[in-house]
Short mmCIF file of C-alpha atoms in Angstrom, two decimals:
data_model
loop_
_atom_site.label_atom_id
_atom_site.label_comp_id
_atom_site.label_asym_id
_atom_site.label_seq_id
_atom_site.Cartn_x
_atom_site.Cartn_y
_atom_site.Cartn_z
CA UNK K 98 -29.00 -11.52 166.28
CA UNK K 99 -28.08 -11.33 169.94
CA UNK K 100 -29.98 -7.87 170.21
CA UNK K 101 -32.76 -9.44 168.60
CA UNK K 102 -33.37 -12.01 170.78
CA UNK K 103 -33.11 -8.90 173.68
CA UNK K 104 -35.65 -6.33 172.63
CA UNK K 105 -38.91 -9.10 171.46
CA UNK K 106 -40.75 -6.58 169.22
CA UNK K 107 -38.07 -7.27 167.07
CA UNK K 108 -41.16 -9.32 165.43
CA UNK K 109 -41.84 -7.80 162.15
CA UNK K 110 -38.07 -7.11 161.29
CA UNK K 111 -38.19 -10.86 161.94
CA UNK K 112 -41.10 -11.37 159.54
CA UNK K 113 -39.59 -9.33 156.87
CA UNK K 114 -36.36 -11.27 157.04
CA UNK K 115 -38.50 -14.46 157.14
CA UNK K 116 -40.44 -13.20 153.81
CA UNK K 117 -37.11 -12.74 152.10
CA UNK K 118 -35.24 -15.91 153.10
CA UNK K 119 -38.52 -17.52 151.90
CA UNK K 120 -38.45 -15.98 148.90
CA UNK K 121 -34.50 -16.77 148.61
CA UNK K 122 -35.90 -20.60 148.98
CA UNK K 123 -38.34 -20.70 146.06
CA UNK K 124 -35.70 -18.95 143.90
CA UNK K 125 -33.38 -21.95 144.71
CA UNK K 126 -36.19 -23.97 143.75
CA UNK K 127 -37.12 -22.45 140.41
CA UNK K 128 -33.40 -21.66 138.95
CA UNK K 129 -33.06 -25.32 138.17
CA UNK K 130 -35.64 -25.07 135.49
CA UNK K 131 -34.00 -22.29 133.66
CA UNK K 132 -30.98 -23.90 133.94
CA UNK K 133 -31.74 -27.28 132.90
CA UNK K 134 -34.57 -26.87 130.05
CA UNK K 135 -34.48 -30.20 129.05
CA UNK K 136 -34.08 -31.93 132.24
CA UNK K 137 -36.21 -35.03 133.45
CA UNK K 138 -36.15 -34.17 137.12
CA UNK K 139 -36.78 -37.50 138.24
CA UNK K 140 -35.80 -38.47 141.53
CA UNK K 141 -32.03 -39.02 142.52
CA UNK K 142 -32.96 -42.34 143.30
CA UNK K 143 -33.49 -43.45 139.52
CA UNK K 144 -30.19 -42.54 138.70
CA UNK K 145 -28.35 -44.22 141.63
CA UNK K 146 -30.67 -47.33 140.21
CA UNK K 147 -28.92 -46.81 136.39
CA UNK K 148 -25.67 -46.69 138.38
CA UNK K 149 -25.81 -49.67 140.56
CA UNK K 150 -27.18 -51.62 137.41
CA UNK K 151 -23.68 -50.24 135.81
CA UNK K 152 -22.01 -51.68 138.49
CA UNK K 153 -23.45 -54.97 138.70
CA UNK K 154 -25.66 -55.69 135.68
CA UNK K 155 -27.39 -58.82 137.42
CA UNK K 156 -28.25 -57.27 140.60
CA UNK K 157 -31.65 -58.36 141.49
CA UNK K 158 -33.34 -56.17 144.45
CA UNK K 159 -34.01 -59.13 147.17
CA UNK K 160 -37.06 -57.73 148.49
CA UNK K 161 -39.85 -55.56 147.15
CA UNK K 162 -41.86 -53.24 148.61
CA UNK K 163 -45.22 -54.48 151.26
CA UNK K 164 -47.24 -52.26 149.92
CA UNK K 165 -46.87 -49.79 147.06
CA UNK K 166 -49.21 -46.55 146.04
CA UNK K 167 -51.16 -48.39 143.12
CA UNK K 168 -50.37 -45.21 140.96
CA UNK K 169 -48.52 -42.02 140.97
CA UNK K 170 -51.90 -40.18 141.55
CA UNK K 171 -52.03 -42.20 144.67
CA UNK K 172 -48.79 -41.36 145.71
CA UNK K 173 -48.90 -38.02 145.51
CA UNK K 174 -51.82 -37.61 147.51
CA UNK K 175 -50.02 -39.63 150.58
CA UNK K 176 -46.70 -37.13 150.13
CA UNK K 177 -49.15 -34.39 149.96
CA UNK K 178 -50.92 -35.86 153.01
CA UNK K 179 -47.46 -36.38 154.60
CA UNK K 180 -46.83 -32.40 153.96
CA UNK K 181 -50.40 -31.40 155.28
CA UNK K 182 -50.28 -33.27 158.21
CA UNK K 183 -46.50 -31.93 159.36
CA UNK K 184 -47.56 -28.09 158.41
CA UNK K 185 -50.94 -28.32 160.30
CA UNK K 186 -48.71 -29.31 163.35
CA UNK K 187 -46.28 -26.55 162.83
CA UNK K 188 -48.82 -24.21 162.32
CA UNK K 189 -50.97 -25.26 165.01
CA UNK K 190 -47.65 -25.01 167.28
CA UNK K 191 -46.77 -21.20 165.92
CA UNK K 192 -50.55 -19.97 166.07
CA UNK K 193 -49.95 -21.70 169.65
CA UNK K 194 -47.13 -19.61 170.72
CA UNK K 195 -48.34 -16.54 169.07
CA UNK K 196 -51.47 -16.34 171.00
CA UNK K 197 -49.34 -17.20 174.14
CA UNK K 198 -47.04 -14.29 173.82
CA UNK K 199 -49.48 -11.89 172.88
CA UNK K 200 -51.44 -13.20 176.50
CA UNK K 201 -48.49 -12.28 178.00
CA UNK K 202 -47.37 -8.89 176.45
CA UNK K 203 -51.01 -7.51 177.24
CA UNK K 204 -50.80 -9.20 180.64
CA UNK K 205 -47.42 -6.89 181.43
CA UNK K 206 -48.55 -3.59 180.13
CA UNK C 203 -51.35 -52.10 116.43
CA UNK C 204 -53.97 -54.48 117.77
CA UNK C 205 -55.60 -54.02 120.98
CA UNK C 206 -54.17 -56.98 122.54
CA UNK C 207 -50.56 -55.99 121.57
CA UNK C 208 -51.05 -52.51 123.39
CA UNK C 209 -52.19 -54.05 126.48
CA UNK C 210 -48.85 -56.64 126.49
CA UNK C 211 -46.91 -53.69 125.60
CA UNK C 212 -48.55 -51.47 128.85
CA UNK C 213 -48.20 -54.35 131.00
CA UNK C 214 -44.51 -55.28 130.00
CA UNK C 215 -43.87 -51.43 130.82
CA UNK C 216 -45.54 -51.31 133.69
CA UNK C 217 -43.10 -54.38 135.04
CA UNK C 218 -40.37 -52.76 133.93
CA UNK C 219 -41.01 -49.32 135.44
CA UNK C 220 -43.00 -49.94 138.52
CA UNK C 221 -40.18 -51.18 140.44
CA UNK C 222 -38.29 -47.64 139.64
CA UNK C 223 -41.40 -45.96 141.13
CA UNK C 224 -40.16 -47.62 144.75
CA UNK C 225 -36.81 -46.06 144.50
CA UNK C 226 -36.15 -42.98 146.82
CA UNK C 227 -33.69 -40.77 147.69
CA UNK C 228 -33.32 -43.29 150.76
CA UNK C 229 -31.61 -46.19 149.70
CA UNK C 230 -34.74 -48.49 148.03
CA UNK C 231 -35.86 -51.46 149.35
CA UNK C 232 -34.00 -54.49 148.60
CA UNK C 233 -31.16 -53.04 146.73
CA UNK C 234 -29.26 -53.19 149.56
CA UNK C 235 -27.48 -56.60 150.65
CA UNK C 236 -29.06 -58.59 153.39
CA UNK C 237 -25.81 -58.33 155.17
CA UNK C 238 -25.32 -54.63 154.55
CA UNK C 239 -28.95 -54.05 155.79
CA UNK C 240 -28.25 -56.05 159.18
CA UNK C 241 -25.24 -54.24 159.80
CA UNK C 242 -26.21 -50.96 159.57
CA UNK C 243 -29.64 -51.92 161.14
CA UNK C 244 -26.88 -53.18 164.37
CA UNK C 245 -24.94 -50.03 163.97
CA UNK C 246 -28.21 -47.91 164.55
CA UNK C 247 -30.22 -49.85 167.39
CA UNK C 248 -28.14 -48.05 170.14
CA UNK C 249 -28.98 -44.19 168.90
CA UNK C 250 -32.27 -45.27 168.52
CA UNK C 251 -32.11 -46.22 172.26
CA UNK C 252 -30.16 -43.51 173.34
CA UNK C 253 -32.69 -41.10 171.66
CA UNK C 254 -35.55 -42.85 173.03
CA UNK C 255 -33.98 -42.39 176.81
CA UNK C 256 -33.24 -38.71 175.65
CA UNK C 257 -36.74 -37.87 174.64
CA UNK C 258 -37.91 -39.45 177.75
CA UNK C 259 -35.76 -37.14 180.11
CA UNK C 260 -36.66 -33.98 177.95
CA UNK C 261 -40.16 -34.64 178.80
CA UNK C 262 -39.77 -35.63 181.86
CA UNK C 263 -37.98 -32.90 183.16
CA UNK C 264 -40.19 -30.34 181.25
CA UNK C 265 -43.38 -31.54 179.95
CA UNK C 266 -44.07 -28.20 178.02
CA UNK C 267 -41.45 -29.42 175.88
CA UNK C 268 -43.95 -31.63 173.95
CA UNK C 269 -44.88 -29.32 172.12
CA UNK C 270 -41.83 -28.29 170.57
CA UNK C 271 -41.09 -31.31 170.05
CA UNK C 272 -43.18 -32.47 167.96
CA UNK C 273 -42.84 -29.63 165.94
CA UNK C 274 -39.23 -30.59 165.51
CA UNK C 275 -40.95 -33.97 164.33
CA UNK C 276 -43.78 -32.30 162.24
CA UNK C 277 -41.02 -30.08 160.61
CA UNK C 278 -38.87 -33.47 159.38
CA UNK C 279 -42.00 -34.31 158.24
CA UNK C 280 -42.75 -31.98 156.15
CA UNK C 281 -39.01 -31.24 154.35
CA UNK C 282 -39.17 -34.87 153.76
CA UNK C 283 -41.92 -35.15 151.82
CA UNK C 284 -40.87 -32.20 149.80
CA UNK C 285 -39.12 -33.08 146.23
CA UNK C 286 -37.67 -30.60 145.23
CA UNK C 287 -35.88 -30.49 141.69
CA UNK C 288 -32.36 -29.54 141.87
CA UNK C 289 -29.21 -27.82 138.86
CA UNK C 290 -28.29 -31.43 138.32
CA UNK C 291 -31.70 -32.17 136.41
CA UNK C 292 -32.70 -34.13 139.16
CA UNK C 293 -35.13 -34.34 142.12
CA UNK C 294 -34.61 -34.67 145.65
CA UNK C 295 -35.85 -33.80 149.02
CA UNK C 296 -34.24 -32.39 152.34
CA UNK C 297 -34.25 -34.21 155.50
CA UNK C 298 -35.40 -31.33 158.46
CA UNK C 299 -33.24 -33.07 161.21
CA UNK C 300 -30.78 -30.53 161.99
CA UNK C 301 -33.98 -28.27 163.93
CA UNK C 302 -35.12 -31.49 166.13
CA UNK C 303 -31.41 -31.96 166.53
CA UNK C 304 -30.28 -28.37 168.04
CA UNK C 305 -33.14 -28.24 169.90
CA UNK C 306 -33.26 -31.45 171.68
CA UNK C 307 -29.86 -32.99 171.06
CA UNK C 308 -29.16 -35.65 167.97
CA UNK C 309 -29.79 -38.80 169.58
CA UNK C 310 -33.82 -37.30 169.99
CA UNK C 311 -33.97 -37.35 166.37
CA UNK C 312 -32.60 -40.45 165.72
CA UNK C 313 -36.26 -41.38 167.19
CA UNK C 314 -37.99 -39.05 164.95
CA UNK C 315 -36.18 -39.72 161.83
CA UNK C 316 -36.84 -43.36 162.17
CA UNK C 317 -41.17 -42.75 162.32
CA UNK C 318 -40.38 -40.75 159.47
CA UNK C 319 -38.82 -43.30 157.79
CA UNK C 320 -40.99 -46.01 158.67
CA UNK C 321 -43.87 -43.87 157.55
CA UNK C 322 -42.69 -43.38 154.20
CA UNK C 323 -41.27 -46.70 153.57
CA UNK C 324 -44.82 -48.37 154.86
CA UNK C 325 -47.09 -46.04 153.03
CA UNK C 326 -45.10 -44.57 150.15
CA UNK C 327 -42.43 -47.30 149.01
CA UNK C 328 -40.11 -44.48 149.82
CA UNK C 329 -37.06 -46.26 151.16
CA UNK C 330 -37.73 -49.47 152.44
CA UNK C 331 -38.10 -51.72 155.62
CA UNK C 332 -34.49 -53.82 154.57
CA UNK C 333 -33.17 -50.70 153.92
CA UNK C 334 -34.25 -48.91 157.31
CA UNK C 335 -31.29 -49.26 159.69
CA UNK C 336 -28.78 -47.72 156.31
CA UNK C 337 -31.50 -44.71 156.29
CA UNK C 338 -31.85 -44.28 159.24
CA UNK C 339 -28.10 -44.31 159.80
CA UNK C 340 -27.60 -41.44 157.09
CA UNK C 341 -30.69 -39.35 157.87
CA UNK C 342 -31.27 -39.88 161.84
CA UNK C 343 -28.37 -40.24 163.10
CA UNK C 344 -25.10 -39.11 160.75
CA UNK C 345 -27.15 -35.94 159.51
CA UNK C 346 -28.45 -35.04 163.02
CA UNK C 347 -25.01 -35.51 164.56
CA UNK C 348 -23.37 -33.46 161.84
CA UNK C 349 -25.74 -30.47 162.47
CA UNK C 350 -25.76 -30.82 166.16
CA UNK C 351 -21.70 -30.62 165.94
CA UNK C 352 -21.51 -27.82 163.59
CA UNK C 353 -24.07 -26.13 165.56
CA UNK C 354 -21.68 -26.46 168.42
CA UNK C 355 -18.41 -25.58 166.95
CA UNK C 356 -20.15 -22.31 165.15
CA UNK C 357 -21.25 -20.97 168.46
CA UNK C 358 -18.40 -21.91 170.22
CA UNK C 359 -16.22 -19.87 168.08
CA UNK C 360 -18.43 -16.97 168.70
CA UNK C 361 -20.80 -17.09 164.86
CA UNK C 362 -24.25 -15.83 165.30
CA UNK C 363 -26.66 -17.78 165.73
CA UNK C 364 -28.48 -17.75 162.52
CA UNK C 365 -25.01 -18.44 160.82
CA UNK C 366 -24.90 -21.55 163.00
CA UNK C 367 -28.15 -22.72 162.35
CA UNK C 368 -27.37 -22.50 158.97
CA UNK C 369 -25.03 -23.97 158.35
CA UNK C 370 -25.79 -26.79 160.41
CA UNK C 371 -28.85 -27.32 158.72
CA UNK C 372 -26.85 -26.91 155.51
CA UNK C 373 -24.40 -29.23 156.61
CA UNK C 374 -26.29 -32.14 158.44
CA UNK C 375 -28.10 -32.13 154.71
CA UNK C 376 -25.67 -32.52 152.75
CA UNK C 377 -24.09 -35.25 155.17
CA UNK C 378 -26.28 -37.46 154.82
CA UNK C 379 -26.44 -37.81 151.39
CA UNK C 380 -22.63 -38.29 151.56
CA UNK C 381 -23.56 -40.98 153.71
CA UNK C 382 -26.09 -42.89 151.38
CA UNK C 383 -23.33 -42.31 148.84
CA UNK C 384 -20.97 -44.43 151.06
CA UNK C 385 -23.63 -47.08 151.55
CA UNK C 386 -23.92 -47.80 147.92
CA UNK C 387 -20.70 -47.44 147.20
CA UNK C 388 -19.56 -50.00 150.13
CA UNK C 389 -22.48 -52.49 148.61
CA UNK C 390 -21.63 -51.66 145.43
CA UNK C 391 -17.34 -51.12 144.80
CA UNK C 392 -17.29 -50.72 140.75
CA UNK C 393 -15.34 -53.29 138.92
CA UNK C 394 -12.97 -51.21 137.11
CA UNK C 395 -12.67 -48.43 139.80
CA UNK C 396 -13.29 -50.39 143.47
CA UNK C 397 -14.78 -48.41 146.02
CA UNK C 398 -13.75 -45.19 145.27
CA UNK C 399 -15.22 -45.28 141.11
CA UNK C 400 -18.42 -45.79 142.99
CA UNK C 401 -18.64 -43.49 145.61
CA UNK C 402 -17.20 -40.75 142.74
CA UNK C 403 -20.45 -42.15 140.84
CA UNK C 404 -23.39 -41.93 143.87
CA UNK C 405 -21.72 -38.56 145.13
CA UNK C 406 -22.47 -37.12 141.82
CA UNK C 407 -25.47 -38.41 142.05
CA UNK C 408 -26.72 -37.74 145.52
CA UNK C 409 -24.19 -35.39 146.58
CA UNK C 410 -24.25 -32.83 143.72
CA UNK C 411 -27.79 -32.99 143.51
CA UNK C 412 -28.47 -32.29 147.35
CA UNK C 413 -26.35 -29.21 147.72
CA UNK C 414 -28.79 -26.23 146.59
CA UNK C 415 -31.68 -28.06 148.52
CA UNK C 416 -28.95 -28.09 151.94
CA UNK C 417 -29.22 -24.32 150.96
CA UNK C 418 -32.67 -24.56 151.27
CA UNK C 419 -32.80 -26.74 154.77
CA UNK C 420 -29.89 -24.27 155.65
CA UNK C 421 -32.59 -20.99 155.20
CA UNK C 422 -35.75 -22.42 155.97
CA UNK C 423 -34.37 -24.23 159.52
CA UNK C 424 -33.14 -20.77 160.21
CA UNK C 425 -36.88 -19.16 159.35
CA UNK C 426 -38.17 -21.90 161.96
CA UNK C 427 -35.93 -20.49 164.45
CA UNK C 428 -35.74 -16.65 163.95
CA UNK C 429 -39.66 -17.81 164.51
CA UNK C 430 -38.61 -19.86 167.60
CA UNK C 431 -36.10 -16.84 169.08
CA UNK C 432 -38.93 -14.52 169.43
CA UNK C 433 -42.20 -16.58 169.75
CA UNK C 434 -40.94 -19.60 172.33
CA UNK C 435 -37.84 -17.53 174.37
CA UNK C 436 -38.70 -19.36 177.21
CA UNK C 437 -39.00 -23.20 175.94
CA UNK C 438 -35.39 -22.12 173.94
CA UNK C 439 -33.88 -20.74 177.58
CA UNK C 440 -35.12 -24.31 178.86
CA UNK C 441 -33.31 -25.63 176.01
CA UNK C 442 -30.21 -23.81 176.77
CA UNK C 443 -30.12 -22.29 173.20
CA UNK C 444 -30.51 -18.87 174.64
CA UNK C 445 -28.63 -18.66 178.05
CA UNK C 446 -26.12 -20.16 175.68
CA UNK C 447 -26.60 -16.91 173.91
CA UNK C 448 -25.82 -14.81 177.13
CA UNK C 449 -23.02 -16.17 178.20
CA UNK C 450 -21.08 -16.61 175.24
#
């Protein structure tokens, strides 16, 4: 790593390492559905729900949401919004840098 | 069946499983108790402060920082919003506070992880606003901490870099769903088996389920940076993340 960070044209052993780590990711991802054909994949959430109405039958939530996506169309489209809006930034920021260092490496030579 | 019956019946299910569509991987709103909420609302007002006076001096002191910055925010943004289905059967998503939190120290994303939070409980029922000051306890402040410390210790005892970023990432993840799993089970001791028959239950729950996606957080935080380590040298030398590297 260290000699990485020394010599920067390092870059597109970086990107190859990046490509496979990202692939690594979406494997993580996928296995699940081999492994568990049958599987609801609902969130986490719903189960720690069935538990705590284990625990204590009569709990009653207190409180309920302000405002709730009227359906799960709707509330997909804000997660996907949530998604597109923190990728545009992270994109705009690596685009950013990008153009900086290349400014800079044909600035030097 | 009649018409009329099928519309009761749709209704009747939609009462019963709306409220389930609220729930989160966060603790949901109102299923915590009030005093529960308060406390851990108390217990997280002074990192939220600290982070904001952090933030401030990072910016302050280098204003190019922003930048990065809010990447670190954008980047918790996006993992959070990712469900992602794990071996357990079940879905959840990963947090992206240990990058904010190496960069800029963990008390900066207490900050972040709270507009996060607040985001998705206002707009998404994700969470909740009673349930803030627990979530924000696990995810902005336990799970940056965490990372920030392993971070630390990993370097310290002379691991590479990636390896630290890792498994702080990994780590700070995982934490925090350990955390949640402690906040229900403290709210919720089982009858037969106290405290510790419910924390057993909500680990299996949130715990199993969140350790291939810390695995994920752990490689794609460490994408992020092998990105950061070539493309923004200087803002990570400002940082001290790679003089650190120089002389250690």
């Amino acid at each position: 790593m260290s000699s990485q960070v020394k010599d920067a044209p390092g870059r597109k052993r970086i990107a190859r390492k990046n490509i496979i780590l990202l692939v690594l990711v979406i494997a993580i991802a996928v296995i699940p559905f081999f492994l568990q054909r049958k599987a609801e994949f609902a969130g986490a959430d719903d189960r720690a729900t069935e538990a705590i109405a284990q625990i204590k039958p009569d709990y009653k939530p207190w409180f309920s949401p302000i405002w709730e996506p009227p359906s799960g169309e709707i509330e997909s489209l804000l997660f996907a919004l949530q998604a597109a809006i923190g990728s545009l930034i992270i994109g705009y920021y690596i685009g950013y840098v990008r153009g900086r260092k290349k400014k800079e490496d044909t600035g030097k030579s | 069946m009649p018409r009329k019956h099928q519309v009761a019946i749709a209704v009747l299910a939609a009462f019963v499983l709306l409220p389930r569509a609220a729930f989160s991987m966060h603790i949901m709103e109102g299923f915590l108790p009030p005093a529960w909420c308060i406390s851990w609302g108390v217990l997280a007002v002074p990192f939220i402060i600290l982070g904001l006076f952090s933030i401030q001096k990072t910016v302050k002191v280098n204003p190019k920082l922003k930048m990065l910055l809010a990447m670190a925010g954008a980047f918790t943004f996006v993992l959070s919003a990712l469900k992602i289905p794990s071996v357990t059967g079940s879905c959840s998503h990963p947090t992206g506070a240990a990058l904010g939190a190496i960069l800029f120290g963990p008390a900066a994303m207490a900050v972040l992880g709270l507009i996060v939070l607040i985001f998705q409980a206002l707009l998404l029922a994700h969470g909740g606003i009673t349930t803030l000051g627990a979530n924000t306890f696990s995810m902005a402040i336990v799970g940056p901490f965490v990372a920030f410390g392993v971070y630390r210790l990993v370097r310290k005892l002379g691991g590479p870099m990636w390896l630290a970023v890792f498994l702080a990432a990994a780590l700070g993840d995982l934490m925090t769903y350990v955390t949640t799993s402690f906040q229900l089970a403290f709210a919720y001791p089982s009858p037969t088996g106290g405290f510790a028959g419910s924390l057993v239950k909500f680990m299996g729950i949130f715990a199993v389920t969140q350790v291939p996606l810390a695995i994920s957080e752990g490689i794609l935080t460490v994408i992020v940076f092998n990105i950061l380590t070539v493309y923004s040298r200087n803002e990570l030398k400002d940082l001290k993340i790679l003089s650190q590297e120089v002389s250690q």
